[in-house]
C-alpha positions as MATLAB code, in Angstrom:
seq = 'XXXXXXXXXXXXXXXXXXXXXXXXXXXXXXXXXXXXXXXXXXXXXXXXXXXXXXXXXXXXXXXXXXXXXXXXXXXXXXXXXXXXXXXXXXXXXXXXXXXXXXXXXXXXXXXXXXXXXXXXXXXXXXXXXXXXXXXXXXXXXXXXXXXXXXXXXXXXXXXXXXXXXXXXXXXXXXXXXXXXXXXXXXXXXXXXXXXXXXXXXXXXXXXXXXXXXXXXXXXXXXXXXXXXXXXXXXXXXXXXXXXXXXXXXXXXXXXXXXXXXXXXXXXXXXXXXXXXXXXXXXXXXXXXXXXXXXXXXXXXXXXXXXXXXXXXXXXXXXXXXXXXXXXXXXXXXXXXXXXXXXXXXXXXXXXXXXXXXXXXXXXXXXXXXXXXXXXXXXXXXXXXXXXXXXXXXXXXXXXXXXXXXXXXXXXXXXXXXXXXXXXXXXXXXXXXXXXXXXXXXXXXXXXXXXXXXXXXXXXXXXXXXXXXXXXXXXXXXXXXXXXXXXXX';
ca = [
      39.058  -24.349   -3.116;
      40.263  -25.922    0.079;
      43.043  -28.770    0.141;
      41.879  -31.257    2.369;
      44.705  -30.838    5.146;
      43.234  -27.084    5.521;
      39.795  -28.216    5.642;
      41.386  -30.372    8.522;
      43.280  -28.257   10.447;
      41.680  -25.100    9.555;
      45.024  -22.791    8.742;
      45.060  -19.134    9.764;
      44.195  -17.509    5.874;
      41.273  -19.956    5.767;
      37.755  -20.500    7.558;
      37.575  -24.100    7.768;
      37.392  -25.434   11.506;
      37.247  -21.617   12.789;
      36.669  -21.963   16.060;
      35.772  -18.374   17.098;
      33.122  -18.669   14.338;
      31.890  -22.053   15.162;
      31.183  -21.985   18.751;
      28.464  -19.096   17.967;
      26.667  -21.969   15.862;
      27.463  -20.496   12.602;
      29.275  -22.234    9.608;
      32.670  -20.190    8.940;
      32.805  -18.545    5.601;
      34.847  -15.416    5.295;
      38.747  -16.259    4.963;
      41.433  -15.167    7.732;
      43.239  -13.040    5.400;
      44.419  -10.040    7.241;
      46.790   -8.759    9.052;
      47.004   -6.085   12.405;
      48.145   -3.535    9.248;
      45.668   -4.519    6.601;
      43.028   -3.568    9.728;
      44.838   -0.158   10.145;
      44.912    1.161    6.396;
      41.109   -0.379    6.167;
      40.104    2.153    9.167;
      42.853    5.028    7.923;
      41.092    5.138    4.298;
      37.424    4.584    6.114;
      37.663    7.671    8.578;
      39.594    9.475    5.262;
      42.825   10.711    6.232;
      42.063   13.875    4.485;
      38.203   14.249    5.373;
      38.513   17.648    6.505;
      39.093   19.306    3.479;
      35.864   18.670    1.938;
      33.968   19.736    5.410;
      36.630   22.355    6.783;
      33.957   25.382    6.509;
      31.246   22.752    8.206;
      32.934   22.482   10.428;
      34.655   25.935   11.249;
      30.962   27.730   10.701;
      29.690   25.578   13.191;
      32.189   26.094   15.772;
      32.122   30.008   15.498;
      35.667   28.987   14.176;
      37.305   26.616   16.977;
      37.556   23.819   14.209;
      40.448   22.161   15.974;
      38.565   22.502   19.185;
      35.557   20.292   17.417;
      37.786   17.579   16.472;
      39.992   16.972   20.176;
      36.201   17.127   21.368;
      35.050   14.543   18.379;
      38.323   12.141   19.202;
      37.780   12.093   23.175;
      34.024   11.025   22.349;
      34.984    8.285   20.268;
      38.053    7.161   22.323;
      34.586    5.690   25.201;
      33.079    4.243   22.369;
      36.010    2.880   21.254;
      36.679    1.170   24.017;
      33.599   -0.044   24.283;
      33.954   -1.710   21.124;
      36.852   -3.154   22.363;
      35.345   -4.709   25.200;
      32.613   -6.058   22.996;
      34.382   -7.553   20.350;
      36.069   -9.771   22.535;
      32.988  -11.355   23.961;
      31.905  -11.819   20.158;
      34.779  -11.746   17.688;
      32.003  -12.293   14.784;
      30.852   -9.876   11.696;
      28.298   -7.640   12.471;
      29.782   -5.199   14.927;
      27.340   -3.022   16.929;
      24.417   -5.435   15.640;
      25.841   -8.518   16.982;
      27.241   -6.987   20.147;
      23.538   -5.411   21.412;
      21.988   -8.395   20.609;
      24.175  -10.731   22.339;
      25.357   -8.493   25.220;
      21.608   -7.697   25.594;
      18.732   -9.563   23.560;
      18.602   -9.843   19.757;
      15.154   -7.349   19.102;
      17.840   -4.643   20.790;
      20.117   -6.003   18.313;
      18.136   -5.911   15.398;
      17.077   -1.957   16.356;
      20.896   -1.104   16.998;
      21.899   -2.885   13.418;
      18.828   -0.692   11.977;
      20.002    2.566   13.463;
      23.474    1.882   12.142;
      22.232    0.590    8.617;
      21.375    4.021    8.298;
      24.532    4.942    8.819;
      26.360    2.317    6.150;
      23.246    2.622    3.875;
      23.632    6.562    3.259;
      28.072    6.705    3.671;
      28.641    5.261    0.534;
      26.594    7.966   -1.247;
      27.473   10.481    0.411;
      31.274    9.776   -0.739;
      29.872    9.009   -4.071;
      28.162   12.333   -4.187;
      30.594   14.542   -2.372;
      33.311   13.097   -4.946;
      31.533   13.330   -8.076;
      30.654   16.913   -7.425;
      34.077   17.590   -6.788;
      35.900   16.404   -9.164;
      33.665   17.574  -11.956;
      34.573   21.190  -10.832;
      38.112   19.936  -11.524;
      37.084   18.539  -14.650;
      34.281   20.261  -16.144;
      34.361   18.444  -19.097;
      33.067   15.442  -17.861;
      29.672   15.109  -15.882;
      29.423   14.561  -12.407;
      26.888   11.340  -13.466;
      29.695    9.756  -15.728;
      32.278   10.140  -12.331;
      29.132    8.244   -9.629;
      28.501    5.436  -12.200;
      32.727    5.028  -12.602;
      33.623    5.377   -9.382;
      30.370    3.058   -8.542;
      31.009    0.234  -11.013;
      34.723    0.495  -10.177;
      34.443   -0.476   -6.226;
      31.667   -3.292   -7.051;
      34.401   -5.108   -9.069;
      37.034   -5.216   -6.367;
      34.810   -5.789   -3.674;
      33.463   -8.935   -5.768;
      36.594  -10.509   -6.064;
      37.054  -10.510   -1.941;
      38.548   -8.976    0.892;
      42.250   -9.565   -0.015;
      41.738   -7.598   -3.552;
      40.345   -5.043   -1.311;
      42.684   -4.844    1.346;
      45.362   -4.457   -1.023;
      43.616   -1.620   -2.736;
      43.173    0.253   -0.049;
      46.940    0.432    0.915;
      47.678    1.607   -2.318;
      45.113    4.252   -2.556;
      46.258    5.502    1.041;
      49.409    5.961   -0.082;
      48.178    8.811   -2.095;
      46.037   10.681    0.410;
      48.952   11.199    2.886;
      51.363   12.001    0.202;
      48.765   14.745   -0.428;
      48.168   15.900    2.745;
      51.846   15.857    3.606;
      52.247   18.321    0.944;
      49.751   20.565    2.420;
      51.127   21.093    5.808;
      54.450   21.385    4.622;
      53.013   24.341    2.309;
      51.218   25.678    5.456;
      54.933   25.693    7.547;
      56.346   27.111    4.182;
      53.548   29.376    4.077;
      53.559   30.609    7.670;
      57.698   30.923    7.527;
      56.637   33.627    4.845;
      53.928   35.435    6.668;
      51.207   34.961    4.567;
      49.410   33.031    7.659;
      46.657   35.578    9.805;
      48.741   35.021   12.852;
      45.823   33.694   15.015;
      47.396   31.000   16.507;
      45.361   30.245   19.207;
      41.444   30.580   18.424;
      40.778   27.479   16.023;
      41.447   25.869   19.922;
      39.561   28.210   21.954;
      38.088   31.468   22.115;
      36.421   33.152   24.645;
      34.203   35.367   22.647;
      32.168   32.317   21.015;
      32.690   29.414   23.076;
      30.023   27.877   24.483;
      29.386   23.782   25.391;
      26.059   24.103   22.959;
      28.535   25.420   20.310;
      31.197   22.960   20.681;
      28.753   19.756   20.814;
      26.733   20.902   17.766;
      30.241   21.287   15.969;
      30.814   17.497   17.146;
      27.729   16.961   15.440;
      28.975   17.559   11.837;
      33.221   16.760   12.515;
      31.840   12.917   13.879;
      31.687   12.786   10.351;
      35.529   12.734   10.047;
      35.722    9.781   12.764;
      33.129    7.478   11.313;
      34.981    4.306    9.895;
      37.033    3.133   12.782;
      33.981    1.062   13.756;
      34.106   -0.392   10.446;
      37.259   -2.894   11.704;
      34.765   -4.674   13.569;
      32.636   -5.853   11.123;
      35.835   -7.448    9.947;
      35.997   -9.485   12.897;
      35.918  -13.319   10.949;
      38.154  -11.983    8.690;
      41.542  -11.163   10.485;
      44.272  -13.147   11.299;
      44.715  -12.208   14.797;
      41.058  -12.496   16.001;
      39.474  -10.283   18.663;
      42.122   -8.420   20.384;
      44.141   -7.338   16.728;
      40.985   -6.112   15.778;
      40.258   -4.433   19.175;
      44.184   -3.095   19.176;
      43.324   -1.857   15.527;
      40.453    0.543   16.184;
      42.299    1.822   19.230;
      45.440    2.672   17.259;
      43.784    4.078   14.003;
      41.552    6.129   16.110;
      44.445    8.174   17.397;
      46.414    8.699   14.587;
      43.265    9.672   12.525;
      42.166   12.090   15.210;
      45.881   13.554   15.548;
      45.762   14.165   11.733;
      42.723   15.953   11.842;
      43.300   18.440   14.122;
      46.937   19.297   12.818;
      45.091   19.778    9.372;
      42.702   21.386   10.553;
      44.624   24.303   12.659;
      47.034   24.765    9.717;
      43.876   25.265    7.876;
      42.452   27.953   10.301;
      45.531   30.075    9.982;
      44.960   30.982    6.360;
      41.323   31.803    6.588;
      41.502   35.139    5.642;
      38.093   36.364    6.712;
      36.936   34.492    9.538;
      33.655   35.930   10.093;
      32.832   35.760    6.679;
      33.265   31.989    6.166;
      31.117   31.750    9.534;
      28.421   33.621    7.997;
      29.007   32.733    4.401;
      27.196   30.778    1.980;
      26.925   26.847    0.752;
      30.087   28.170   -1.874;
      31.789   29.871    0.701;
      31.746   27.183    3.208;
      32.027   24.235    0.501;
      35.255   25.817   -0.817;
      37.007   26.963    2.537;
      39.719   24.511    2.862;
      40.669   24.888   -0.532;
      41.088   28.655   -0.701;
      43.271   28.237    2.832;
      45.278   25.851    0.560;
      45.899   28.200   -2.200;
      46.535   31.142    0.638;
      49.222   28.628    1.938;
      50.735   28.026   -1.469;
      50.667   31.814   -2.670;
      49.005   29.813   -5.598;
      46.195   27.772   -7.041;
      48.186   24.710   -7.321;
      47.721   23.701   -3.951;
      43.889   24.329   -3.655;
      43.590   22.605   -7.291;
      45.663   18.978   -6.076;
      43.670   18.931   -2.552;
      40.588   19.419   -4.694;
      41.425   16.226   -6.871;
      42.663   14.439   -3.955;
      39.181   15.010   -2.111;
      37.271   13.272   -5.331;
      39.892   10.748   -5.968;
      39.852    9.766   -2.158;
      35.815    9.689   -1.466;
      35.288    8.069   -4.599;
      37.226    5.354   -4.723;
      39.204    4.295   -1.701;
      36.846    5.854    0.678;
      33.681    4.227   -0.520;
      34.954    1.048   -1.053;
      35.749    0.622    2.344;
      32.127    1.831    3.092;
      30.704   -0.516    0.909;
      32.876   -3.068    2.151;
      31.214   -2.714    6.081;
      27.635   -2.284    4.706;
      27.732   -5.632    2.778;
      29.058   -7.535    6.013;
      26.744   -6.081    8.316;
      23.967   -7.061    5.485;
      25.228  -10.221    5.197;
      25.688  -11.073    9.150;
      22.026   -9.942    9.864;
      20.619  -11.939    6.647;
      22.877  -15.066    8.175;
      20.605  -14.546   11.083;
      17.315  -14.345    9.127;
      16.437  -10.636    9.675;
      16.819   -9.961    6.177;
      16.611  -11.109    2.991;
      18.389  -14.678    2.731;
      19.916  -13.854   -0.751;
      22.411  -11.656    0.761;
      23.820  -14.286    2.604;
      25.436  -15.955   -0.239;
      28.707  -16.184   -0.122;
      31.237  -16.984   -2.822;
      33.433  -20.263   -2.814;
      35.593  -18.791   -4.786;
      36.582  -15.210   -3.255;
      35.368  -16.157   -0.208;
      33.171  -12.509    0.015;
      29.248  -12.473    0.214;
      28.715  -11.719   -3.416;
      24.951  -10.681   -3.120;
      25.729   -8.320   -0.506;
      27.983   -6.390   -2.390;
      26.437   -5.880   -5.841;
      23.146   -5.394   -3.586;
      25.095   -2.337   -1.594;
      26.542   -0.809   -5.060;
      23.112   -0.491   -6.305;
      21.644    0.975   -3.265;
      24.737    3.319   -3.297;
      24.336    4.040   -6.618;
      20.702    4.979   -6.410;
      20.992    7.127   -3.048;
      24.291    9.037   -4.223;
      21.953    9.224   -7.696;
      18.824   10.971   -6.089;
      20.807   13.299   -4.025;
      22.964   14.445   -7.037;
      19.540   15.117   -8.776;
      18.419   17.284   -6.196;
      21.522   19.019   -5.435;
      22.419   19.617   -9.307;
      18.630   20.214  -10.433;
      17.031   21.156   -7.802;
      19.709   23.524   -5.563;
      19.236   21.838   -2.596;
      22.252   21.202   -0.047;
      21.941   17.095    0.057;
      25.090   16.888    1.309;
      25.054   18.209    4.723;
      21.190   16.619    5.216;
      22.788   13.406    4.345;
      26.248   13.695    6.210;
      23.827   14.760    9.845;
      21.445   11.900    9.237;
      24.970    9.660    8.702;
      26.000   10.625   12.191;
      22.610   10.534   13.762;
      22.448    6.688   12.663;
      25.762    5.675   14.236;
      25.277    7.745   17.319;
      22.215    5.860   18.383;
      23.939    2.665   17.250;
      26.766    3.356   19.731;
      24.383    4.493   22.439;
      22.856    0.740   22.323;
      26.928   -0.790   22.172;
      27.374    1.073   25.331;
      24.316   -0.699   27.419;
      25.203   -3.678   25.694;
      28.978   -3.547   27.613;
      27.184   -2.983   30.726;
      24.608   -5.317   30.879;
      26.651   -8.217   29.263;
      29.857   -7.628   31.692;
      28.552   -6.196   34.767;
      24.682   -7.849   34.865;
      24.923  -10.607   33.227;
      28.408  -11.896   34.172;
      29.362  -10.286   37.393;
      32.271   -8.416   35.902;
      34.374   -6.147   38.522;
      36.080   -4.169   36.261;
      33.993   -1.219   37.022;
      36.197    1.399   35.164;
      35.921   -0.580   31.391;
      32.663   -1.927   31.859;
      31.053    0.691   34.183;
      32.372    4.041   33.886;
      33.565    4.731   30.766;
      30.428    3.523   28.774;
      28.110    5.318   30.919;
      30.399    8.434   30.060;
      30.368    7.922   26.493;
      26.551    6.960   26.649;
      26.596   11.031   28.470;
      28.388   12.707   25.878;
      26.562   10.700   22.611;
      23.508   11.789   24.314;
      24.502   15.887   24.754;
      25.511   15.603   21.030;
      22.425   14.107   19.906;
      20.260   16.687   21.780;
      22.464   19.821   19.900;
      21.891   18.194   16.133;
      19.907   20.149   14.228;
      15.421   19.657   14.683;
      15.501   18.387   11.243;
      18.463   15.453   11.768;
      16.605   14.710   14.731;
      13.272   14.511   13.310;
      14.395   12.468   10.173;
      16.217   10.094   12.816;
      13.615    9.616   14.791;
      11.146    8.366   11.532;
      14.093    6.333   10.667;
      14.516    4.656   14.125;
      10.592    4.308   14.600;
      10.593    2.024   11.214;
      12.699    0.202   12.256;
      10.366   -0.613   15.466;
       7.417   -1.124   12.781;
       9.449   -3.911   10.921;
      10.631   -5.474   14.370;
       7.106   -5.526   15.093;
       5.941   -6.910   11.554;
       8.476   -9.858   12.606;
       7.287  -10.710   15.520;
       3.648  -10.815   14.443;
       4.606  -13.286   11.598;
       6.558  -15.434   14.141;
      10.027  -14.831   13.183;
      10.894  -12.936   16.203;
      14.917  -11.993   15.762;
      17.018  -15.026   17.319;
      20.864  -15.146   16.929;
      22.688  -17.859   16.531;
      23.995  -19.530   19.845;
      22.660  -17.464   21.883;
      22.057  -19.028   25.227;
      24.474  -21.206   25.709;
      27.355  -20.789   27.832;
      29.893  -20.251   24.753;
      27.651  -17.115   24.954;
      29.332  -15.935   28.102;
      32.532  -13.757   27.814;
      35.999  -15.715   28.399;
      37.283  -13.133   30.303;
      34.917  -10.390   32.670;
      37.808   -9.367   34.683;
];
């Protein structure tokens, strides 16, 4: 509860008399809690430090093998729509992220279409860490089933998120700890391992080569290693929650970015030189490419030991950590868009207590729960490869999302407010508009098609709100507070 000097002066760890929050006509509600590094483990463990191992053969199959070549490609695309998010989140340091920043920066039914595209995204990462994990670990531990791991790991992430963003924040930067212990281990095994010679001495192809490079090649590899990079958007929805408003969170997604996209390609080129038959793992089956990273690991260690802790750091990692940061963005941007009255207004309950919107987050476990729950069905009972259907549709969902944040920086900055800065507000959205776009067009028919159903449903409930009068409307919108404090 609040003493009544905070309610008064409204102190830094608490919402009362926010005035970031209140000049966008809402009442504040989430507590200032953290800080610039509280922001940068919360993106670390969301993009997942050691992603790459579970999607290494993906990702290498799709690239014809230039796996390090997919992820500098991945990290330049996401450094425009970083920025970009930068830009926005300054106009409107508020929860929400990409839903709030098309709607303001251009009109709320954009908004509402952009926070649909990306709800795919939220809805379907949380079970896809759920599943990917589960699987995983019960070929560690056989013993115990796969279902008995999703309901844990599940029930587990429910109970911290309840209890609020500090429980969670804290968490995390244990739980990160762990993963770069682990991966530290690994490429110091791969230097050990290469000192010895038990590398394949191509040095130079998991970069470029000439035989199989193409732009097609190297775009549709984006297409599955954007996996790897999702989660750095998630810092904005954190927006009303950090100390430092705007620009820490801004700084934040810029800086965790980097490092995560500097880690990935060091892990994965260390991985590349222990594949020990290339063009079999680019022709090779669901096993062969689901296991790749971990048989480079045990080629690195002369041993199984290796492969067998990077296995149990994948589950441990996408299980627990991972997903909880997952959840954590899905129940904000649920609760933000049910603030505004474009969905249920249940979820917008938040708790006096833990200051975190309660119904949002036991609503997101159980949709987690059910998704990761259907797809193990299928994969387990039914043999069918769920997990790369449900990791393309992830990264269709955000890629249209962004695609909307981009026009949003433009119209907001340059139409609507005369901005000059041509290169931030100009150029380098229209850029990373470009390259979303060529990415998009090399997904696979299927990730398209789904996409497409998923986006046009989206335009059916739009229209379904408009018909019964409750066309979307955000809060202070159209009022000069609405106008960005600084356009230079």
């Amino acid at each position: 509860m609040l003493t009544p000097s905070e309610a008064a002066t409204g102190d830094a760890a608490n919402p009362a008399g926010d005035p970031e929050i209140s000049k966008f006509g809402y009442t504040p509600q989430l507590r200032r809690s953290l800080t610039f590094t509280d922001l940068l483990f919360y993106g670390l463990i969301y993009m997942v430090p050691i992603a790459p191992f579970a999607i290494f053969g993906s990702v290498y199959a799709a690239s014809q093998g230039m796996v390090a070549l997919a992820y500098v490609a991945g990290l330049v695309v996401m450094l425009f729509t970083a920025s970009s998010y930068a830009q926005m989140v300054k106009a409107f340091p508020i929860a929400g992220s990409v839903y709030n920043y098309a709607g303001r920066g251009i009109a709320a039914p954009v908004g509402f279409i952009a926070g649909w595209a990306i709800m795919l995204d939220y809805f379907l990462v949380p079970g896809l860490l759920y599943l990917v994990a589960s699987v995983t670990i019960e070929a560690a531990v056989p013993s115990v089933s796969a279902w008995i791991w999703l309901v844990g790991f599940v029930a587990i992430n429910a109970v911290i998120n309840y209890f609020g963003i500090r429980l969670t924040a804290v968490a995390i930067n244990i739980m990160i700890a762990g993963e770069l212990i682990v991966l530290g281990i690994f490429l110091v095994m791969g230097i050990v391992g290469l000192a010895d010679g038990r590398g394949n001495g191509d040095w130079t192809s998991a970069f470029f080569n000439s035989d199989n490079f193409s732009f097609g090649i190297v775009l549709g590899s984006v297409s599955v290693a954007a996996l790897s990079f999702l989660g750095f958007d998630g810092i904005s929805m954190l927006a009303e929650e950090s100390k430092g408003g705007a620009r820490q969170v801004g700084r934040a997604m810029a800086v965790v970015l980097l490092l995560a996209g500097l880690i990935f390609i060091a892990q994965t080129w260390v991985a590349s030189l222990f594949v020990t038959d290339p063009a079999g793992l680019i022709n090779g089956d669901a096993a062969t490419v689901g296991n790749a990273f971990y048989a480079a690991a045990e080629a690195a260690a002369g041993a199984p030991w290796l492969a067998t802790l990077c296995l149990v750091a994948t589950a441990i990692a996408w299980g627990l950590p991972d997903s909880m940061v997952a959840q954590t963005a899905l129940s904000r941007l649920l609760f933000a868009m049910a603030r505004d009255k474009q969905l249920p207004k249940f979820l917008a309950k938040v708790s006096s207590k833990h200051a975190s919107p309660v119904n949002a987050v036991l609503f997101t476990a159980g949709v987690s729960l059910a998704i990761s729950g259907t797809a193990l069905y299928y994969l387990t009972e039914q043999g069918e490869d769920t997990i790369t259907l449900i990791a393309t549709m992830v990264n269709f969902g955000a890629m249209v999302a962004w695609l909307a944040l981009h026009a949003a920086v433009i119209w907001h900055y340059i139409v609507r407010n005369g901005s000059r800065n041509w290169l931030l507000h100009l150029v380098v959205p229209l850029v990373g508009a470009g390259l979303l776009i060529a990415v998009l067009i090399n997904m696979k028919l299927y990730t398209q098609l789904t996409g497409f159903i998923w986006i046009g449903l989206g335009l059916v409930v739009l229209g379904v709100l408009f018909a019964m009068g409750r066309a979307p409307k955000l809060s202070g919108v159209g009022g000069s507070d609405d106008k960005a404090a600084d356009v230079a």
